[in-house]
mmCIF file of C-alpha atoms and ligand atoms in Angstrom:
data_model
loop_
_atom_site.group_PDB
_atom_site.id
_atom_site.type_symbol
_atom_site.label_atom_id
_atom_site.label_comp_id
_atom_site.label_asym_id
_atom_site.label_seq_id
_atom_site.Cartn_x
_atom_site.Cartn_y
_atom_site.Cartn_z
ATOM 1 C CA MET M 21 19.860 5.871 -34.827
ATOM 2 C CA ALA M 22 19.443 8.704 -32.303
ATOM 3 C CA PRO M 23 19.204 7.525 -28.680
ATOM 4 C CA LEU M 24 15.751 7.368 -27.106
ATOM 5 C CA LYS M 25 14.756 10.365 -25.019
ATOM 6 C CA LEU M 26 14.316 9.526 -21.343
ATOM 7 C CA VAL M 27 12.697 11.498 -18.510
ATOM 8 C CA ILE M 28 13.483 10.594 -14.883
ATOM 9 C CA THR M 29 11.038 11.918 -12.290
ATOM 10 C CA ARG M 30 13.107 11.494 -9.139
ATOM 11 C CA ARG M 31 16.740 11.532 -8.025
ATOM 12 C CA ILE M 32 18.202 8.040 -8.478
ATOM 13 C CA TYR M 33 21.468 6.492 -7.312
ATOM 14 C CA PRO M 34 24.428 7.739 -9.438
ATOM 15 C CA GLU M 35 25.426 4.210 -10.483
ATOM 16 C CA VAL M 36 21.918 3.550 -11.813
ATOM 17 C CA LEU M 37 21.977 6.842 -13.690
ATOM 18 C CA ALA M 38 25.404 5.900 -15.066
ATOM 19 C CA SER M 39 24.022 2.611 -16.390
ATOM 20 C CA LEU M 40 21.346 4.490 -18.338
ATOM 21 C CA ALA M 41 23.486 7.327 -19.659
ATOM 22 C CA PRO M 42 25.172 5.482 -22.574
ATOM 23 C CA ALA M 43 21.859 4.244 -23.996
ATOM 24 C CA PHE M 44 19.598 7.275 -23.556
ATOM 25 C CA ASP M 45 19.397 10.971 -24.125
ATOM 26 C CA ILE M 46 18.211 12.028 -20.649
ATOM 27 C CA ILE M 47 16.167 15.118 -21.505
ATOM 28 C CA ALA M 48 14.732 15.884 -18.075
ATOM 29 C CA GLU M 49 15.641 14.711 -14.609
ATOM 30 C CA ASN M 50 14.057 15.774 -11.345
ATOM 31 C CA GLN M 51 17.003 16.345 -9.013
ATOM 32 C CA ALA M 52 14.782 16.379 -5.931
ATOM 33 C CA ALA M 53 14.952 13.281 -3.769
ATOM 34 C CA ASP M 54 11.437 13.508 -2.393
ATOM 35 C CA GLN M 55 9.477 16.218 -4.211
ATOM 36 C CA PRO M 56 7.461 15.179 -7.251
ATOM 37 C CA TRP M 57 7.098 17.535 -10.154
ATOM 38 C CA ASP M 58 3.702 19.225 -10.216
ATOM 39 C CA ALA M 59 1.304 18.037 -12.920
ATOM 40 C CA ALA M 60 2.157 20.873 -15.342
ATOM 41 C CA THR M 61 5.932 20.341 -14.993
ATOM 42 C CA LEU M 62 5.561 16.591 -15.423
ATOM 43 C CA GLN M 63 3.401 17.033 -18.524
ATOM 44 C CA ARG M 64 5.922 19.491 -19.993
ATOM 45 C CA ALA M 65 8.804 17.145 -19.167
ATOM 46 C CA VAL M 66 7.264 14.145 -20.938
ATOM 47 C CA SER M 67 6.120 16.030 -24.046
ATOM 48 C CA GLU M 68 9.190 14.879 -26.063
ATOM 49 C CA ALA M 69 9.932 11.665 -24.137
ATOM 50 C CA ASP M 70 10.139 8.144 -25.559
ATOM 51 C CA CYS M 71 10.605 6.577 -22.132
ATOM 52 C CA LEU M 72 9.779 7.486 -18.552
ATOM 53 C CA PHE M 73 11.423 6.361 -15.313
ATOM 54 C CA CYS M 74 9.021 7.166 -12.475
ATOM 55 C CA SER M 75 8.519 6.422 -8.812
ATOM 56 C CA VAL M 76 5.632 5.172 -6.699
ATOM 57 C CA ALA M 77 4.822 8.767 -5.775
ATOM 58 C CA ASP M 78 4.310 10.122 -9.310
ATOM 59 C CA ARG M 79 0.789 10.200 -10.638
ATOM 60 C CA ILE M 80 0.966 8.972 -14.220
ATOM 61 C CA ASP M 81 -2.618 9.552 -15.244
ATOM 62 C CA ALA M 82 -4.386 9.859 -18.593
ATOM 63 C CA ALA M 83 -3.441 13.567 -18.812
ATOM 64 C CA VAL M 84 0.276 12.777 -18.476
ATOM 65 C CA ILE M 85 -0.022 10.043 -21.089
ATOM 66 C CA ALA M 86 -1.908 12.354 -23.450
ATOM 67 C CA ALA M 87 0.842 14.965 -22.980
ATOM 68 C CA ALA M 88 3.461 12.437 -24.146
ATOM 69 C CA PRO M 89 2.670 11.558 -27.784
ATOM 70 C CA ARG M 90 6.005 9.734 -28.355
ATOM 71 C CA LEU M 91 5.960 7.742 -25.120
ATOM 72 C CA LYS M 92 6.506 3.985 -25.582
ATOM 73 C CA MET M 93 7.658 2.777 -22.184
ATOM 74 C CA ILE M 94 7.182 3.537 -18.480
ATOM 75 C CA ALA M 95 9.422 1.873 -15.896
ATOM 76 C CA THR M 96 8.353 2.425 -12.308
ATOM 77 C CA GLY M 97 10.836 1.778 -9.518
ATOM 78 C CA ALA M 98 8.218 0.025 -7.375
ATOM 79 C CA VAL M 99 6.273 -3.211 -7.298
ATOM 80 C CA GLY M 100 2.937 -1.362 -6.912
ATOM 81 C CA PHE M 101 1.720 0.458 -10.010
ATOM 82 C CA ASN M 102 -1.670 1.790 -8.935
ATOM 83 C CA ASN M 103 -0.300 5.305 -9.558
ATOM 84 C CA ILE M 104 -0.131 4.546 -13.295
ATOM 85 C CA ASP M 105 -3.186 4.488 -15.555
ATOM 86 C CA VAL M 106 -2.281 1.136 -17.083
ATOM 87 C CA ALA M 107 -5.481 0.983 -19.168
ATOM 88 C CA ALA M 108 -4.592 4.319 -20.799
ATOM 89 C CA CYS M 109 -1.080 2.983 -21.447
ATOM 90 C CA GLN M 110 -2.425 -0.185 -23.024
ATOM 91 C CA ALA M 111 -4.765 1.823 -25.236
ATOM 92 C CA ARG M 112 -1.720 3.702 -26.542
ATOM 93 C CA GLY M 113 0.556 0.639 -26.773
ATOM 94 C CA ILE M 114 2.839 1.964 -24.013
ATOM 95 C CA ARG M 115 4.690 -0.786 -22.139
ATOM 96 C CA VAL M 116 4.828 -0.633 -18.334
ATOM 97 C CA THR M 117 7.249 -2.425 -16.019
ATOM 98 C CA ASN M 118 7.502 -2.694 -12.226
ATOM 99 C CA THR M 119 10.002 -4.188 -9.758
ATOM 100 C CA PRO M 120 8.676 -7.415 -8.215
ATOM 101 C CA ASP M 121 10.824 -9.866 -6.219
ATOM 102 C CA VAL M 122 13.758 -7.591 -5.471
ATOM 103 C CA LEU M 123 11.936 -5.988 -2.529
ATOM 104 C CA THR M 124 10.096 -9.018 -1.145
ATOM 105 C CA GLN M 125 12.393 -9.927 1.749
ATOM 106 C CA THR M 126 13.127 -6.346 2.763
ATOM 107 C CA THR M 127 9.446 -5.463 2.807
ATOM 108 C CA ALA M 128 8.602 -8.593 4.807
ATOM 109 C CA ASP M 129 11.339 -7.706 7.318
ATOM 110 C CA PHE M 130 9.785 -4.287 7.685
ATOM 111 C CA GLY M 131 6.262 -5.635 8.102
ATOM 112 C CA PHE M 132 7.566 -7.741 10.936
ATOM 113 C CA ALA M 133 9.534 -4.849 12.427
ATOM 114 C CA LEU M 134 6.472 -2.600 12.335
ATOM 115 C CA MET M 135 4.365 -5.300 13.970
ATOM 116 C CA MET M 136 6.967 -5.768 16.713
ATOM 117 C CA ALA M 137 7.406 -2.039 17.239
ATOM 118 C CA THR M 138 3.638 -1.673 17.597
ATOM 119 C CA ALA M 139 3.180 -4.736 19.815
ATOM 120 C CA ARG M 140 6.102 -3.951 22.121
ATOM 121 C CA ARG M 141 5.541 -0.179 22.121
ATOM 122 C CA ILE M 142 9.100 0.551 21.018
ATOM 123 C CA PRO M 143 8.603 4.079 19.562
ATOM 124 C CA GLU M 144 6.434 5.146 22.499
ATOM 125 C CA SER M 145 8.943 3.941 25.107
ATOM 126 C CA GLU M 146 11.837 5.381 23.122
ATOM 127 C CA ARG M 147 10.130 8.800 23.144
ATOM 128 C CA TYR M 148 9.717 8.459 26.919
ATOM 129 C CA ALA M 149 13.371 7.555 27.509
ATOM 130 C CA ARG M 150 14.580 10.278 25.157
ATOM 131 C CA ALA M 151 12.444 12.883 26.929
ATOM 132 C CA GLY M 152 14.194 12.091 30.234
ATOM 133 C CA GLN M 153 10.976 10.768 31.801
ATOM 134 C CA TRP M 154 12.478 7.447 32.912
ATOM 135 C CA THR M 155 12.876 7.709 36.692
ATOM 136 C CA GLY M 156 12.815 4.033 37.628
ATOM 137 C CA TRP M 157 12.082 0.457 36.609
ATOM 138 C CA ALA M 158 8.535 -0.846 37.158
ATOM 139 C CA PHE M 159 6.845 -4.201 36.583
ATOM 140 C CA ASP M 160 4.063 -2.621 34.565
ATOM 141 C CA GLN M 161 6.192 -0.274 32.484
ATOM 142 C CA PHE M 162 5.257 -0.238 28.787
ATOM 143 C CA THR M 163 3.809 -3.711 28.978
ATOM 144 C CA GLY M 164 3.265 -4.807 25.424
ATOM 145 C CA ARG M 165 1.796 -7.676 23.543
ATOM 146 C CA ASP M 166 3.614 -10.945 22.810
ATOM 147 C CA LEU M 167 4.017 -11.970 19.198
ATOM 148 C CA HIS M 168 5.005 -15.534 19.965
ATOM 149 C CA HIS M 169 2.025 -17.869 19.943
ATOM 150 C CA ALA M 170 -0.292 -15.056 18.867
ATOM 151 C CA THR M 171 -2.460 -15.302 15.735
ATOM 152 C CA LEU M 172 -1.328 -13.333 12.715
ATOM 153 C CA GLY M 173 -3.865 -12.731 9.936
ATOM 154 C CA ILE M 174 -2.321 -11.783 6.591
ATOM 155 C CA ILE M 175 -4.604 -10.215 3.984
ATOM 156 C CA GLY M 176 -2.910 -10.590 0.617
ATOM 157 C CA MET M 177 -0.800 -13.731 0.250
ATOM 158 C CA GLY M 178 1.473 -12.837 -2.637
ATOM 159 C CA ARG M 179 5.244 -12.969 -2.477
ATOM 160 C CA ILE M 180 5.502 -10.536 0.438
ATOM 161 C CA GLY M 181 2.639 -12.145 2.381
ATOM 162 C CA CYS M 182 4.343 -15.553 2.073
ATOM 163 C CA ALA M 183 7.669 -14.093 3.219
ATOM 164 C CA ILE M 184 5.924 -12.638 6.283
ATOM 165 C CA ALA M 185 4.268 -16.002 7.018
ATOM 166 C CA ARG M 186 7.688 -17.665 6.957
ATOM 167 C CA ARG M 187 9.003 -15.178 9.495
ATOM 168 C CA ALA M 188 5.929 -15.751 11.662
ATOM 169 C CA ALA M 189 6.648 -19.505 11.762
ATOM 170 C CA GLY M 190 9.954 -18.692 13.460
ATOM 171 C CA PHE M 191 8.007 -16.862 16.149
ATOM 172 C CA ASP M 192 5.660 -19.822 16.736
ATOM 173 C CA MET M 193 2.729 -17.742 15.525
ATOM 174 C CA ARG M 194 -0.487 -19.239 14.212
ATOM 175 C CA VAL M 195 -0.923 -17.781 10.738
ATOM 176 C CA LEU M 196 -4.230 -17.266 8.971
ATOM 177 C CA TYR M 197 -4.478 -15.668 5.558
ATOM 178 C CA HIS M 198 -7.054 -14.448 3.140
ATOM 179 C CA ASN M 199 -6.419 -14.120 -0.562
ATOM 180 C CA ARG M 200 -8.462 -14.587 -3.727
ATOM 181 C CA ASN M 201 -6.391 -17.668 -4.513
ATOM 182 C CA ARG M 202 -5.020 -20.255 -2.130
ATOM 183 C CA SER M 203 -1.255 -19.906 -1.842
ATOM 184 C CA GLN M 204 0.726 -22.562 -3.693
ATOM 185 C CA GLU M 205 3.841 -21.760 -1.705
ATOM 186 C CA ALA M 206 5.036 -23.977 1.122
ATOM 187 C CA VAL M 207 4.013 -21.754 4.018
ATOM 188 C CA GLN M 208 2.492 -22.804 7.321
ATOM 189 C CA ALA M 209 -0.667 -20.741 7.025
ATOM 190 C CA THR M 210 -4.374 -21.495 6.827
ATOM 191 C CA TRP M 211 -6.730 -19.880 4.312
ATOM 192 C CA VAL M 212 -9.875 -18.519 5.974
ATOM 193 C CA GLU M 213 -12.694 -16.185 4.988
ATOM 194 C CA ARG M 214 -11.817 -12.554 5.572
ATOM 195 C CA ASP M 215 -14.335 -12.092 8.389
ATOM 196 C CA GLN M 216 -12.988 -15.096 10.266
ATOM 197 C CA LEU M 217 -9.481 -13.731 9.890
ATOM 198 C CA LEU M 218 -10.580 -10.360 11.273
ATOM 199 C CA ARG M 219 -12.392 -11.981 14.219
ATOM 200 C CA GLU M 220 -9.604 -14.346 15.246
ATOM 201 C CA SER M 221 -6.377 -12.463 14.594
ATOM 202 C CA ASP M 222 -4.314 -10.705 17.237
ATOM 203 C CA PHE M 223 -2.466 -8.920 14.437
ATOM 204 C CA VAL M 224 -3.985 -8.133 11.048
ATOM 205 C CA MET M 225 -1.331 -7.398 8.426
ATOM 206 C CA LEU M 226 -2.366 -5.831 5.098
ATOM 207 C CA VAL M 227 -0.240 -6.708 2.079
ATOM 208 C CA VAL M 228 -2.716 -6.437 -0.818
ATOM 209 C CA PRO M 229 -2.138 -4.315 -3.918
ATOM 210 C CA TYR M 230 -4.347 -1.245 -4.175
ATOM 211 C CA SER M 231 -7.131 -1.277 -6.766
ATOM 212 C CA GLN M 232 -10.797 -0.375 -6.952
ATOM 213 C CA ALA M 233 -11.495 -3.816 -5.507
ATOM 214 C CA THR M 234 -9.329 -3.194 -2.425
ATOM 215 C CA HIS M 235 -10.302 0.455 -1.871
ATOM 216 C CA HIS M 236 -11.330 0.759 1.804
ATOM 217 C CA LEU M 237 -11.093 -2.992 2.233
ATOM 218 C CA ILE M 238 -10.755 -2.201 5.927
ATOM 219 C CA GLY M 239 -13.471 0.229 7.002
ATOM 220 C CA ALA M 240 -15.757 0.640 9.993
ATOM 221 C CA ALA M 241 -17.500 -2.724 9.515
ATOM 222 C CA GLU M 242 -14.228 -4.659 9.252
ATOM 223 C CA LEU M 243 -12.634 -2.834 12.193
ATOM 224 C CA ALA M 244 -15.729 -3.695 14.234
ATOM 225 C CA LEU M 245 -15.040 -7.394 13.630
ATOM 226 C CA MET M 246 -11.529 -7.162 15.076
ATOM 227 C CA LYS M 247 -10.882 -7.968 18.738
ATOM 228 C CA PRO M 248 -10.470 -4.911 20.997
ATOM 229 C CA SER M 249 -7.001 -6.297 21.781
ATOM 230 C CA ALA M 250 -6.040 -6.660 18.095
ATOM 231 C CA MET M 251 -3.555 -4.521 16.180
ATOM 232 C CA LEU M 252 -3.708 -3.463 12.532
ATOM 233 C CA ILE M 253 -0.504 -3.269 10.483
ATOM 234 C CA ASN M 254 -0.658 -1.675 7.028
ATOM 235 C CA ILE M 255 2.293 -1.990 4.648
ATOM 236 C CA ALA M 256 0.068 -2.163 1.538
ATOM 237 C CA ARG M 257 -1.355 1.152 0.326
ATOM 238 C CA GLY M 258 -3.127 3.976 2.074
ATOM 239 C CA GLY M 259 -6.445 3.602 0.315
ATOM 240 C CA VAL M 260 -6.776 -0.016 1.450
ATOM 241 C CA VAL M 261 -7.773 1.356 4.869
ATOM 242 C CA ASP M 262 -10.459 3.971 5.428
ATOM 243 C CA ASP M 263 -8.326 6.288 7.562
ATOM 244 C CA GLN M 264 -11.308 8.121 9.043
ATOM 245 C CA ALA M 265 -12.872 4.842 10.173
ATOM 246 C CA LEU M 266 -9.526 3.811 11.658
ATOM 247 C CA ILE M 267 -9.185 7.099 13.553
ATOM 248 C CA THR M 268 -12.688 6.591 14.981
ATOM 249 C CA ALA M 269 -11.897 2.987 15.965
ATOM 250 C CA LEU M 270 -8.687 4.088 17.699
ATOM 251 C CA ARG M 271 -10.437 6.964 19.449
ATOM 252 C CA GLU M 272 -13.156 4.625 20.698
ATOM 253 C CA ARG M 273 -10.544 1.987 21.619
ATOM 254 C CA ARG M 274 -12.248 -0.577 19.429
ATOM 255 C CA ILE M 275 -8.838 -1.919 18.424
ATOM 256 C CA ALA M 276 -5.678 -1.816 20.523
ATOM 257 C CA ALA M 277 -3.111 -0.250 18.203
ATOM 258 C CA ALA M 278 -1.999 0.297 14.630
ATOM 259 C CA GLY M 279 1.296 0.301 12.761
ATOM 260 C CA LEU M 280 0.994 2.320 9.567
ATOM 261 C CA ASP M 281 3.563 2.752 6.822
ATOM 262 C CA VAL M 282 1.081 4.053 4.242
ATOM 263 C CA PHE M 283 -1.768 6.547 4.359
ATOM 264 C CA GLU M 284 -4.548 7.991 2.276
ATOM 265 C CA ASN M 285 -3.281 11.234 0.715
ATOM 266 C CA GLU M 286 0.295 10.591 1.824
ATOM 267 C CA PRO M 287 2.552 12.359 2.538
ATOM 268 C CA LYS M 288 -0.149 14.598 4.030
ATOM 269 C CA PHE M 289 -1.655 12.037 6.382
ATOM 270 C CA ASP M 290 -4.441 13.031 8.755
ATOM 271 C CA PRO M 291 -2.850 14.789 11.781
ATOM 272 C CA ALA M 292 -5.474 13.099 13.987
ATOM 273 C CA PHE M 293 -3.164 10.057 13.954
ATOM 274 C CA LEU M 294 -0.601 12.051 15.929
ATOM 275 C CA GLN M 295 -2.764 12.093 19.054
ATOM 276 C CA PHE M 296 -2.437 8.330 19.548
ATOM 277 C CA ASP M 297 0.549 6.917 21.439
ATOM 278 C CA ASN M 298 -0.567 3.450 20.335
ATOM 279 C CA VAL M 299 -0.059 4.218 16.647
ATOM 280 C CA VAL M 300 3.339 3.760 15.028
ATOM 281 C CA LEU M 301 3.727 5.943 11.943
ATOM 282 C CA THR M 302 6.411 5.506 9.300
ATOM 283 C CA PRO M 303 6.766 7.321 5.964
ATOM 284 C CA HIS M 304 6.226 4.554 3.356
ATOM 285 C CA ILE M 305 9.648 2.966 3.906
ATOM 286 C CA ALA M 306 8.853 -0.759 3.931
ATOM 287 C CA SER M 307 11.165 -1.446 0.980
ATOM 288 C CA SER M 308 13.777 1.038 2.090
ATOM 289 C CA SER M 309 17.025 -0.715 2.736
ATOM 290 C CA LYS M 310 19.889 0.868 0.841
ATOM 291 C CA ALA M 311 20.518 -2.293 -1.155
ATOM 292 C CA THR M 312 16.875 -2.957 -2.000
ATOM 293 C CA ARG M 313 16.118 0.585 -3.094
ATOM 294 C CA GLY M 314 19.197 0.270 -5.340
ATOM 295 C CA ALA M 315 17.936 -3.047 -6.717
ATOM 296 C CA MET M 316 14.517 -1.514 -7.419
ATOM 297 C CA MET M 317 16.061 1.404 -9.306
ATOM 298 C CA GLN M 318 18.417 -0.902 -11.210
ATOM 299 C CA LEU M 319 15.600 -3.248 -12.236
ATOM 300 C CA ALA M 320 13.642 -0.267 -13.562
ATOM 301 C CA ALA M 321 16.775 0.825 -15.424
ATOM 302 C CA ASP M 322 17.382 -2.698 -16.764
ATOM 303 C CA ASN M 323 13.849 -2.765 -18.149
ATOM 304 C CA LEU M 324 14.506 0.539 -19.912
ATOM 305 C CA LEU M 325 17.824 -0.777 -21.259
ATOM 306 C CA ALA M 326 16.101 -3.931 -22.523
ATOM 307 C CA HIS M 327 13.516 -1.779 -24.307
ATOM 308 C CA ALA M 328 16.254 0.375 -25.845
ATOM 309 C CA SER M 329 17.991 -2.756 -27.180
ATOM 310 C CA GLY M 330 14.807 -4.351 -28.474
ATOM 311 C CA LEU M 331 15.085 -7.185 -25.932
ATOM 312 C CA PRO M 332 12.166 -8.666 -23.952
ATOM 313 C CA LEU M 333 11.270 -6.602 -20.901
ATOM 314 C CA LYS M 334 12.345 -8.213 -17.640
ATOM 315 C CA THR M 335 9.267 -7.534 -15.531
ATOM 316 C CA PRO M 336 6.394 -6.203 -17.633
ATOM 317 C CA VAL M 337 2.967 -5.544 -16.178
ATOM 318 C CA ALA M 338 1.544 -4.382 -19.517
HETATM 319 C C1 LIG A 10 6.257 -0.470 -3.877
HETATM 320 O O1 LIG A 10 7.277 -0.915 -4.413
HETATM 321 O O2 LIG A 10 5.146 -0.551 -4.368
HETATM 322 C C2 LIG A 10 6.432 0.208 -2.568
HETATM 323 O O3 LIG A 10 5.255 0.637 -2.008
HETATM 324 C C3 LIG A 10 7.394 1.364 -2.696
HETATM 325 O O4 LIG A 10 8.537 0.890 -2.202
#
């Protein structure tokens, strides 16, 4: 039987590519590390494909699916799959897989790092030192906010939220969380209503998946509930926060700071964010350790290999 035809939308590690090569006829491969194909190129690329290996930054909408009449399987190298029209896939019988678990610890580490960088003003003070502005030590220089004994509110208590709560215990933080379901995991954290979490937390960390239900979960009304001294950390998805409402809240000093790894319309985030020294901006890298990005790619590849061999998919979402 002829090998299945595979399209890969982004440059992947050579060893992951090598694992796929014996089982697939790779008919199109985007060699760019960070530039997605435009919609027309993507639709052309998938027109003969049986399988698709995509990234979090590729929009796999109904038009792409309609342009791929042979498509049977989509493996995304990410845990989030809001960029894929899963309903359209299901209607066509196309299987979809993601990459849960392998990025949990790395993403939790990053959430903590972003919270610490924001609280202790690390990027701002680094810019100052690098610019040669440091002329002497002062008691009130870059005074930040303590994490220890502060209250952390986690919105979204899945695997990553629980891993963040475990880290917070080591910092003697009080941890509140809000989630549709109470966590069954052994974490020292208290479920509260979302408004209570927003009112009481010194740090609000967003870890929810993006969906219609979580679109603009944090907008003007929610930001207004937060303490003026509180900080917002978003490692979830851009659309979970209403960026314009956040910019207004920061401008009016209604919250103290924000650490943002994800943005609406990324990578073209609103340049208004650049005016704030109390905002730490990173380019959607929460899962980006070398090993974890490799594990994400390999899990996507292993799902494709399972499909090619007629074996059960390792991590199906549909
Ligand atoms: C994911 O896996 O969903 C991340 O956002 C990309 O690393």
